[in-house]
Amino acid sequence: MNRRSPRARLISAALEEFSTNGFTGTTMEAVAARARLSSEEMAEHFSDKRALLSAALTLRDRTVRDEVWEGGAGEGWKGIEAWVELMRNNQQKPGTVRFFAELRLLATEHDHPAYDWLRGHYELVDEVVARAVETGIKRGEIRAGTDPAALARGLLAVIEGTEGRWLAAPQEVDPVAIVRDYVDLLAGAITTESFRATLGR
């Protein structure tokens, strides 16, 4: 997507507005103003706030996937290590993290505008973890029989739980260190002995 196109500017502006004011507090007019577009120009791309929210959430997920797990960074053990980098990136955006933490809970209701996104979000997590595990097994880095679905659930639980503690007490919690410790524990549980030796663990 051309990030300078009107549609891309609207999506970027929407994510900023949603992160600051939540879904209810965000207006289409505010998004248009932030994107420096008229309401008429916005209407050419998005019919309502639900469509705008869906586009913003989907783009953010894909952007994070491409930035953190692109190419070799998403393969084998590197794909598991990348979860530390994800937390490091998230630490720089507390407003966005808070918005997504609240949204994940609200979006469990079937009539919530982000319900479909939430299901797709979890599928994306499963996808990146499965890719890492599959290539890791082929390379002899990760033990055969490692369950990618169980691993994805565990990683996501640690990320989301850590973010909650960090948002509640940012001066007391080091989210990157917590995820780093968890990934180190995984190294001892799911990597092969020969590969683990190269990690120095």
JSON list of C-alpha atoms in Angstrom, two decimals:
[
{"chain": "A", "resi": 1, "resn": "MET", "atom": "CA", "xyz": [0.00, 0.00, 0.00]},
{"chain": "A", "resi": 2, "resn": "ASN", "atom": "CA", "xyz": [1.21, 3.50, -0.88]},
{"chain": "A", "resi": 3, "resn": "ARG", "atom": "CA", "xyz": [1.52, 5.08, 2.57]},
{"chain": "A", "resi": 4, "resn": "ARG", "atom": "CA", "xyz": [1.02, 8.55, 1.12]},
{"chain": "A", "resi": 5, "resn": "SER", "atom": "CA", "xyz": [-2.25, 7.68, -0.59]},
{"chain": "A", "resi": 6, "resn": "PRO", "atom": "CA", "xyz": [-5.45, 9.12, 0.92]},
{"chain": "A", "resi": 7, "resn": "ARG", "atom": "CA", "xyz": [-6.57, 5.65, 2.02]},
{"chain": "A", "resi": 8, "resn": "ALA", "atom": "CA", "xyz": [-3.25, 4.93, 3.73]},
{"chain": "A", "resi": 9, "resn": "ARG", "atom": "CA", "xyz": [-3.29, 8.33, 5.44]},
{"chain": "A", "resi": 10, "resn": "LEU", "atom": "CA", "xyz": [-6.80, 7.66, 6.72]},
{"chain": "A", "resi": 11, "resn": "ILE", "atom": "CA", "xyz": [-5.87, 4.26, 8.10]},
{"chain": "A", "resi": 12, "resn": "SER", "atom": "CA", "xyz": [-2.77, 5.64, 9.83]},
{"chain": "A", "resi": 13, "resn": "ALA", "atom": "CA", "xyz": [-4.75, 8.55, 11.27]},
{"chain": "A", "resi": 14, "resn": "ALA", "atom": "CA", "xyz": [-7.50, 6.18, 12.41]},
{"chain": "A", "resi": 15, "resn": "LEU", "atom": "CA", "xyz": [-5.08, 4.00, 14.33]},
{"chain": "A", "resi": 16, "resn": "GLU", "atom": "CA", "xyz": [-3.71, 7.06, 16.11]},
{"chain": "A", "resi": 17, "resn": "GLU", "atom": "CA", "xyz": [-7.20, 8.29, 16.97]},
{"chain": "A", "resi": 18, "resn": "PHE", "atom": "CA", "xyz": [-8.39, 4.87, 18.14]},
{"chain": "A", "resi": 19, "resn": "SER", "atom": "CA", "xyz": [-5.25, 4.45, 20.26]},
{"chain": "A", "resi": 20, "resn": "THR", "atom": "CA", "xyz": [-5.86, 7.82, 21.91]},
{"chain": "A", "resi": 21, "resn": "ASN", "atom": "CA", "xyz": [-9.64, 7.96, 22.21]},
{"chain": "A", "resi": 22, "resn": "GLY", "atom": "CA", "xyz": [-10.85, 4.37, 21.81]},
{"chain": "A", "resi": 23, "resn": "PHE", "atom": "CA", "xyz": [-13.46, 3.23, 19.33]},
{"chain": "A", "resi": 24, "resn": "THR", "atom": "CA", "xyz": [-16.37, 5.08, 20.94]},
{"chain": "A", "resi": 25, "resn": "GLY", "atom": "CA", "xyz": [-14.47, 8.33, 21.41]},
{"chain": "A", "resi": 26, "resn": "THR", "atom": "CA", "xyz": [-13.14, 8.44, 17.86]},
{"chain": "A", "resi": 27, "resn": "THR", "atom": "CA", "xyz": [-15.13, 10.27, 15.20]},
{"chain": "A", "resi": 28, "resn": "MET", "atom": "CA", "xyz": [-14.86, 10.05, 11.44]},
{"chain": "A", "resi": 29, "resn": "GLU", "atom": "CA", "xyz": [-14.41, 13.82, 11.37]},
{"chain": "A", "resi": 30, "resn": "ALA", "atom": "CA", "xyz": [-11.41, 13.63, 13.71]},
{"chain": "A", "resi": 31, "resn": "VAL", "atom": "CA", "xyz": [-9.80, 10.95, 11.58]},
{"chain": "A", "resi": 32, "resn": "ALA", "atom": "CA", "xyz": [-10.33, 12.98, 8.42]},
{"chain": "A", "resi": 33, "resn": "ALA", "atom": "CA", "xyz": [-8.87, 16.08, 10.07]},
{"chain": "A", "resi": 34, "resn": "ARG", "atom": "CA", "xyz": [-5.80, 14.17, 11.29]},
{"chain": "A", "resi": 35, "resn": "ALA", "atom": "CA", "xyz": [-5.30, 12.79, 7.79]},
{"chain": "A", "resi": 36, "resn": "ARG", "atom": "CA", "xyz": [-5.78, 16.30, 6.37]},
{"chain": "A", "resi": 37, "resn": "LEU", "atom": "CA", "xyz": [-8.63, 15.19, 4.17]},
{"chain": "A", "resi": 38, "resn": "SER", "atom": "CA", "xyz": [-12.23, 16.30, 3.86]},
{"chain": "A", "resi": 39, "resn": "SER", "atom": "CA", "xyz": [-15.20, 14.25, 5.01]},
{"chain": "A", "resi": 40, "resn": "GLU", "atom": "CA", "xyz": [-16.15, 13.84, 1.37]},
{"chain": "A", "resi": 41, "resn": "GLU", "atom": "CA", "xyz": [-12.73, 12.40, 0.56]},
{"chain": "A", "resi": 42, "resn": "MET", "atom": "CA", "xyz": [-13.02, 10.01, 3.51]},
{"chain": "A", "resi": 43, "resn": "ALA", "atom": "CA", "xyz": [-16.42, 8.81, 2.32]},
{"chain": "A", "resi": 44, "resn": "GLU", "atom": "CA", "xyz": [-14.84, 7.73, -0.96]},
{"chain": "A", "resi": 45, "resn": "HIS", "atom": "CA", "xyz": [-12.79, 5.15, 0.96]},
{"chain": "A", "resi": 46, "resn": "PHE", "atom": "CA", "xyz": [-14.74, 4.25, 4.12]},
{"chain": "A", "resi": 47, "resn": "SER", "atom": "CA", "xyz": [-18.48, 4.17, 4.59]},
{"chain": "A", "resi": 48, "resn": "ASP", "atom": "CA", "xyz": [-18.45, 4.01, 8.38]},
{"chain": "A", "resi": 49, "resn": "LYS", "atom": "CA", "xyz": [-16.27, 3.74, 11.46]},
{"chain": "A", "resi": 50, "resn": "ARG", "atom": "CA", "xyz": [-16.50, -0.05, 11.62]},
{"chain": "A", "resi": 51, "resn": "ALA", "atom": "CA", "xyz": [-14.93, -0.38, 8.17]},
{"chain": "A", "resi": 52, "resn": "LEU", "atom": "CA", "xyz": [-12.22, 2.06, 9.15]},
{"chain": "A", "resi": 53, "resn": "LEU", "atom": "CA", "xyz": [-11.47, 0.16, 12.36]},
{"chain": "A", "resi": 54, "resn": "SER", "atom": "CA", "xyz": [-11.24, -3.15, 10.53]},
{"chain": "A", "resi": 55, "resn": "ALA", "atom": "CA", "xyz": [-8.83, -1.70, 7.96]},
{"chain": "A", "resi": 56, "resn": "ALA", "atom": "CA", "xyz": [-6.65, -0.08, 10.62]},
{"chain": "A", "resi": 57, "resn": "LEU", "atom": "CA", "xyz": [-6.40, -3.22, 12.73]},
{"chain": "A", "resi": 58, "resn": "THR", "atom": "CA", "xyz": [-5.69, -5.50, 9.79]},
{"chain": "A", "resi": 59, "resn": "LEU", "atom": "CA", "xyz": [-2.99, -3.21, 8.43]},
{"chain": "A", "resi": 60, "resn": "ARG", "atom": "CA", "xyz": [-1.29, -2.94, 11.82]},
{"chain": "A", "resi": 61, "resn": "ASP", "atom": "CA", "xyz": [-1.17, -6.72, 12.20]},
{"chain": "A", "resi": 62, "resn": "ARG", "atom": "CA", "xyz": [0.30, -7.14, 8.73]},
{"chain": "A", "resi": 63, "resn": "THR", "atom": "CA", "xyz": [2.79, -4.34, 9.31]},
{"chain": "A", "resi": 64, "resn": "VAL", "atom": "CA", "xyz": [3.97, -5.88, 12.57]},
{"chain": "A", "resi": 65, "resn": "ARG", "atom": "CA", "xyz": [4.26, -9.28, 10.89]},
{"chain": "A", "resi": 66, "resn": "ASP", "atom": "CA", "xyz": [6.35, -7.83, 8.07]},
{"chain": "A", "resi": 67, "resn": "GLU", "atom": "CA", "xyz": [8.57, -5.75, 10.38]},
{"chain": "A", "resi": 68, "resn": "VAL", "atom": "CA", "xyz": [9.24, -8.45, 12.98]},
{"chain": "A", "resi": 69, "resn": "TRP", "atom": "CA", "xyz": [8.97, -11.75, 11.06]},
{"chain": "A", "resi": 70, "resn": "GLU", "atom": "CA", "xyz": [9.95, -10.73, 7.53]},
{"chain": "A", "resi": 71, "resn": "GLY", "atom": "CA", "xyz": [12.13, -13.14, 5.58]},
{"chain": "A", "resi": 72, "resn": "GLY", "atom": "CA", "xyz": [14.65, -15.11, 7.61]},
{"chain": "A", "resi": 73, "resn": "ALA", "atom": "CA", "xyz": [13.64, -13.36, 10.82]},
{"chain": "A", "resi": 74, "resn": "GLY", "atom": "CA", "xyz": [10.48, -15.44, 10.83]},
{"chain": "A", "resi": 75, "resn": "GLU", "atom": "CA", "xyz": [12.09, -18.80, 10.20]},
{"chain": "A", "resi": 76, "resn": "GLY", "atom": "CA", "xyz": [13.31, -21.39, 12.68]},
{"chain": "A", "resi": 77, "resn": "TRP", "atom": "CA", "xyz": [14.46, -20.37, 16.13]},
{"chain": "A", "resi": 78, "resn": "LYS", "atom": "CA", "xyz": [14.82, -16.75, 14.95]},
{"chain": "A", "resi": 79, "resn": "GLY", "atom": "CA", "xyz": [11.05, -16.69, 14.56]},
{"chain": "A", "resi": 80, "resn": "ILE", "atom": "CA", "xyz": [10.68, -17.49, 18.27]},
{"chain": "A", "resi": 81, "resn": "GLU", "atom": "CA", "xyz": [13.39, -15.03, 19.29]},
{"chain": "A", "resi": 82, "resn": "ALA", "atom": "CA", "xyz": [11.49, -12.37, 17.33]},
{"chain": "A", "resi": 83, "resn": "TRP", "atom": "CA", "xyz": [8.85, -12.23, 20.07]},
{"chain": "A", "resi": 84, "resn": "VAL", "atom": "CA", "xyz": [11.38, -10.37, 22.19]},
{"chain": "A", "resi": 85, "resn": "GLU", "atom": "CA", "xyz": [11.72, -7.81, 19.42]},
{"chain": "A", "resi": 86, "resn": "LEU", "atom": "CA", "xyz": [7.93, -7.54, 19.23]},
{"chain": "A", "resi": 87, "resn": "MET", "atom": "CA", "xyz": [7.77, -6.64, 22.90]},
{"chain": "A", "resi": 88, "resn": "ARG", "atom": "CA", "xyz": [10.61, -4.15, 22.47]},
{"chain": "A", "resi": 89, "resn": "ASN", "atom": "CA", "xyz": [8.66, -2.45, 19.67]},
{"chain": "A", "resi": 90, "resn": "ASN", "atom": "CA", "xyz": [5.44, -2.44, 21.68]},
{"chain": "A", "resi": 91, "resn": "GLN", "atom": "CA", "xyz": [7.20, -0.82, 24.63]},
{"chain": "A", "resi": 92, "resn": "GLN", "atom": "CA", "xyz": [7.66, 2.28, 22.51]},
{"chain": "A", "resi": 93, "resn": "LYS", "atom": "CA", "xyz": [3.90, 2.60, 21.91]},
{"chain": "A", "resi": 94, "resn": "PRO", "atom": "CA", "xyz": [2.06, 2.42, 25.26]},
{"chain": "A", "resi": 95, "resn": "GLY", "atom": "CA", "xyz": [-1.06, 4.14, 23.90]},
{"chain": "A", "resi": 96, "resn": "THR", "atom": "CA", "xyz": [-1.41, 1.62, 21.11]},
{"chain": "A", "resi": 97, "resn": "VAL", "atom": "CA", "xyz": [-0.72, -1.30, 23.46]},
{"chain": "A", "resi": 98, "resn": "ARG", "atom": "CA", "xyz": [-3.41, -0.07, 25.87]},
{"chain": "A", "resi": 99, "resn": "PHE", "atom": "CA", "xyz": [-5.93, 0.30, 23.05]},
{"chain": "A", "resi": 100, "resn": "PHE", "atom": "CA", "xyz": [-5.29, -3.22, 21.80]},
{"chain": "A", "resi": 101, "resn": "ALA", "atom": "CA", "xyz": [-5.39, -4.67, 25.32]},
{"chain": "A", "resi": 102, "resn": "GLU", "atom": "CA", "xyz": [-8.83, -3.17, 25.87]},
{"chain": "A", "resi": 103, "resn": "LEU", "atom": "CA", "xyz": [-9.98, -4.09, 22.39]},
{"chain": "A", "resi": 104, "resn": "ARG", "atom": "CA", "xyz": [-9.05, -7.77, 22.73]},
{"chain": "A", "resi": 105, "resn": "LEU", "atom": "CA", "xyz": [-11.42, -8.09, 25.68]},
{"chain": "A", "resi": 106, "resn": "LEU", "atom": "CA", "xyz": [-14.29, -6.14, 24.13]},
{"chain": "A", "resi": 107, "resn": "ALA", "atom": "CA", "xyz": [-13.96, -7.85, 20.75]},
{"chain": "A", "resi": 108, "resn": "THR", "atom": "CA", "xyz": [-14.82, -11.26, 22.19]},
{"chain": "A", "resi": 109, "resn": "GLU", "atom": "CA", "xyz": [-18.48, -10.23, 21.83]},
{"chain": "A", "resi": 110, "resn": "HIS", "atom": "CA", "xyz": [-19.79, -11.46, 18.48]},
{"chain": "A", "resi": 111, "resn": "ASP", "atom": "CA", "xyz": [-21.47, -8.14, 17.64]},
{"chain": "A", "resi": 112, "resn": "HIS", "atom": "CA", "xyz": [-18.36, -6.04, 18.33]},
{"chain": "A", "resi": 113, "resn": "PRO", "atom": "CA", "xyz": [-16.97, -4.34, 15.20]},
{"chain": "A", "resi": 114, "resn": "ALA", "atom": "CA", "xyz": [-13.53, -5.89, 15.84]},
{"chain": "A", "resi": 115, "resn": "TYR", "atom": "CA", "xyz": [-14.74, -9.47, 16.38]},
{"chain": "A", "resi": 116, "resn": "ASP", "atom": "CA", "xyz": [-13.67, -10.69, 12.95]},
{"chain": "A", "resi": 117, "resn": "TRP", "atom": "CA", "xyz": [-10.33, -8.93, 13.31]},
{"chain": "A", "resi": 118, "resn": "LEU", "atom": "CA", "xyz": [-9.68, -10.67, 16.62]},
{"chain": "A", "resi": 119, "resn": "ARG", "atom": "CA", "xyz": [-10.16, -14.09, 15.07]},
{"chain": "A", "resi": 120, "resn": "GLY", "atom": "CA", "xyz": [-7.85, -13.13, 12.23]},
{"chain": "A", "resi": 121, "resn": "HIS", "atom": "CA", "xyz": [-5.32, -11.77, 14.72]},
{"chain": "A", "resi": 122, "resn": "TYR", "atom": "CA", "xyz": [-5.04, -15.11, 16.47]},
{"chain": "A", "resi": 123, "resn": "GLU", "atom": "CA", "xyz": [-4.81, -16.91, 13.14]},
{"chain": "A", "resi": 124, "resn": "LEU", "atom": "CA", "xyz": [-1.90, -14.65, 12.21]},
{"chain": "A", "resi": 125, "resn": "VAL", "atom": "CA", "xyz": [-0.12, -15.53, 15.45]},
{"chain": "A", "resi": 126, "resn": "ASP", "atom": "CA", "xyz": [-0.63, -19.23, 14.69]},
{"chain": "A", "resi": 127, "resn": "GLU", "atom": "CA", "xyz": [0.76, -18.65, 11.21]},
{"chain": "A", "resi": 128, "resn": "VAL", "atom": "CA", "xyz": [4.03, -17.01, 12.26]},
{"chain": "A", "resi": 129, "resn": "VAL", "atom": "CA", "xyz": [4.67, -19.55, 15.01]},
{"chain": "A", "resi": 130, "resn": "ALA", "atom": "CA", "xyz": [3.90, -22.50, 12.73]},
{"chain": "A", "resi": 131, "resn": "ARG", "atom": "CA", "xyz": [6.32, -21.13, 10.15]},
{"chain": "A", "resi": 132, "resn": "ALA", "atom": "CA", "xyz": [9.06, -20.81, 12.76]},
{"chain": "A", "resi": 133, "resn": "VAL", "atom": "CA", "xyz": [8.50, -24.30, 14.15]},
{"chain": "A", "resi": 134, "resn": "GLU", "atom": "CA", "xyz": [8.27, -26.01, 10.77]},
{"chain": "A", "resi": 135, "resn": "THR", "atom": "CA", "xyz": [11.50, -24.50, 9.45]},
{"chain": "A", "resi": 136, "resn": "GLY", "atom": "CA", "xyz": [13.18, -24.98, 12.82]},
{"chain": "A", "resi": 137, "resn": "ILE", "atom": "CA", "xyz": [12.44, -28.70, 12.78]},
{"chain": "A", "resi": 138, "resn": "LYS", "atom": "CA", "xyz": [13.74, -29.03, 9.23]},
{"chain": "A", "resi": 139, "resn": "ARG", "atom": "CA", "xyz": [16.97, -27.26, 10.19]},
{"chain": "A", "resi": 140, "resn": "GLY", "atom": "CA", "xyz": [17.48, -29.32, 13.31]},
{"chain": "A", "resi": 141, "resn": "GLU", "atom": "CA", "xyz": [17.03, -26.29, 15.59]},
{"chain": "A", "resi": 142, "resn": "ILE", "atom": "CA", "xyz": [13.67, -27.21, 17.13]},
{"chain": "A", "resi": 143, "resn": "ARG", "atom": "CA", "xyz": [12.74, -30.64, 18.41]},
{"chain": "A", "resi": 144, "resn": "ALA", "atom": "CA", "xyz": [10.48, -32.78, 16.25]},
{"chain": "A", "resi": 145, "resn": "GLY", "atom": "CA", "xyz": [7.01, -33.08, 17.73]},
{"chain": "A", "resi": 146, "resn": "THR", "atom": "CA", "xyz": [6.92, -29.50, 19.02]},
{"chain": "A", "resi": 147, "resn": "ASP", "atom": "CA", "xyz": [3.28, -28.38, 18.90]},
{"chain": "A", "resi": 148, "resn": "PRO", "atom": "CA", "xyz": [3.12, -24.99, 17.14]},
{"chain": "A", "resi": 149, "resn": "ALA", "atom": "CA", "xyz": [-0.46, -24.32, 18.29]},
{"chain": "A", "resi": 150, "resn": "ALA", "atom": "CA", "xyz": [0.42, -24.84, 21.96]},
{"chain": "A", "resi": 151, "resn": "LEU", "atom": "CA", "xyz": [3.56, -22.75, 21.53]},
{"chain": "A", "resi": 152, "resn": "ALA", "atom": "CA", "xyz": [1.58, -19.91, 19.93]},
{"chain": "A", "resi": 153, "resn": "ARG", "atom": "CA", "xyz": [-0.93, -19.91, 22.79]},
{"chain": "A", "resi": 154, "resn": "GLY", "atom": "CA", "xyz": [1.84, -19.79, 25.37]},
{"chain": "A", "resi": 155, "resn": "LEU", "atom": "CA", "xyz": [3.73, -16.98, 23.68]},
{"chain": "A", "resi": 156, "resn": "LEU", "atom": "CA", "xyz": [0.59, -14.90, 23.22]},
{"chain": "A", "resi": 157, "resn": "ALA", "atom": "CA", "xyz": [-0.43, -15.42, 26.85]},
{"chain": "A", "resi": 158, "resn": "VAL", "atom": "CA", "xyz": [2.97, -14.24, 28.04]},
{"chain": "A", "resi": 159, "resn": "ILE", "atom": "CA", "xyz": [2.94, -11.20, 25.75]},
{"chain": "A", "resi": 160, "resn": "GLU", "atom": "CA", "xyz": [-0.58, -10.14, 26.69]},
{"chain": "A", "resi": 161, "resn": "GLY", "atom": "CA", "xyz": [-0.13, -10.83, 30.39]},
{"chain": "A", "resi": 162, "resn": "THR", "atom": "CA", "xyz": [3.17, -8.95, 30.49]},
{"chain": "A", "resi": 163, "resn": "GLU", "atom": "CA", "xyz": [1.67, -5.99, 28.67]},
{"chain": "A", "resi": 164, "resn": "GLY", "atom": "CA", "xyz": [-1.10, -5.82, 31.26]},
{"chain": "A", "resi": 165, "resn": "ARG", "atom": "CA", "xyz": [1.35, -5.73, 34.15]},
{"chain": "A", "resi": 166, "resn": "TRP", "atom": "CA", "xyz": [3.54, -3.19, 32.38]},
{"chain": "A", "resi": 167, "resn": "LEU", "atom": "CA", "xyz": [0.61, -0.85, 31.65]},
{"chain": "A", "resi": 168, "resn": "ALA", "atom": "CA", "xyz": [-0.44, -1.04, 35.31]},
{"chain": "A", "resi": 169, "resn": "ALA", "atom": "CA", "xyz": [3.06, -0.39, 36.69]},
{"chain": "A", "resi": 170, "resn": "PRO", "atom": "CA", "xyz": [5.40, 0.84, 33.92]},
{"chain": "A", "resi": 171, "resn": "GLN", "atom": "CA", "xyz": [8.12, 1.91, 36.36]},
{"chain": "A", "resi": 172, "resn": "GLU", "atom": "CA", "xyz": [8.22, -1.49, 38.05]},
{"chain": "A", "resi": 173, "resn": "VAL", "atom": "CA", "xyz": [7.95, -3.91, 35.13]},
{"chain": "A", "resi": 174, "resn": "ASP", "atom": "CA", "xyz": [10.51, -4.56, 32.39]},
{"chain": "A", "resi": 175, "resn": "PRO", "atom": "CA", "xyz": [8.39, -6.24, 29.69]},
{"chain": "A", "resi": 176, "resn": "VAL", "atom": "CA", "xyz": [11.31, -6.99, 27.40]},
{"chain": "A", "resi": 177, "resn": "ALA", "atom": "CA", "xyz": [13.22, -8.77, 30.18]},
{"chain": "A", "resi": 178, "resn": "ILE", "atom": "CA", "xyz": [10.18, -10.87, 31.06]},
{"chain": "A", "resi": 179, "resn": "VAL", "atom": "CA", "xyz": [9.66, -12.05, 27.49]},
{"chain": "A", "resi": 180, "resn": "ARG", "atom": "CA", "xyz": [13.41, -12.59, 27.12]},
{"chain": "A", "resi": 181, "resn": "ASP", "atom": "CA", "xyz": [13.36, -14.87, 30.17]},
{"chain": "A", "resi": 182, "resn": "TYR", "atom": "CA", "xyz": [10.41, -16.82, 28.79]},
{"chain": "A", "resi": 183, "resn": "VAL", "atom": "CA", "xyz": [12.06, -17.32, 25.41]},
{"chain": "A", "resi": 184, "resn": "ASP", "atom": "CA", "xyz": [15.20, -18.52, 27.21]},
{"chain": "A", "resi": 185, "resn": "LEU", "atom": "CA", "xyz": [13.07, -21.08, 29.02]},
{"chain": "A", "resi": 186, "resn": "LEU", "atom": "CA", "xyz": [11.62, -22.18, 25.69]},
{"chain": "A", "resi": 187, "resn": "ALA", "atom": "CA", "xyz": [15.13, -22.63, 24.35]},
{"chain": "A", "resi": 188, "resn": "GLY", "atom": "CA", "xyz": [15.73, -25.24, 27.03]},
{"chain": "A", "resi": 189, "resn": "ALA", "atom": "CA", "xyz": [12.43, -26.97, 26.30]},
{"chain": "A", "resi": 190, "resn": "ILE", "atom": "CA", "xyz": [12.02, -27.05, 22.52]},
{"chain": "A", "resi": 191, "resn": "THR", "atom": "CA", "xyz": [15.44, -26.70, 20.90]},
{"chain": "A", "resi": 192, "resn": "THR", "atom": "CA", "xyz": [17.63, -29.67, 20.05]},
{"chain": "A", "resi": 193, "resn": "GLU", "atom": "CA", "xyz": [20.69, -30.32, 22.18]},
{"chain": "A", "resi": 194, "resn": "SER", "atom": "CA", "xyz": [23.07, -29.69, 19.30]},
{"chain": "A", "resi": 195, "resn": "PHE", "atom": "CA", "xyz": [21.47, -26.36, 18.42]},
{"chain": "A", "resi": 196, "resn": "ARG", "atom": "CA", "xyz": [21.17, -25.32, 22.05]},
{"chain": "A", "resi": 197, "resn": "ALA", "atom": "CA", "xyz": [24.92, -25.68, 22.36]},
{"chain": "A", "resi": 198, "resn": "THR", "atom": "CA", "xyz": [25.36, -22.99, 19.72]},
{"chain": "A", "resi": 199, "resn": "LEU", "atom": "CA", "xyz": [23.17, -20.66, 21.79]},
{"chain": "A", "resi": 200, "resn": "GLY", "atom": "CA", "xyz": [25.33, -21.10, 24.86]},
{"chain": "A", "resi": 201, "resn": "ARG", "atom": "CA", "xyz": [22.39, -22.24, 26.98]}
]
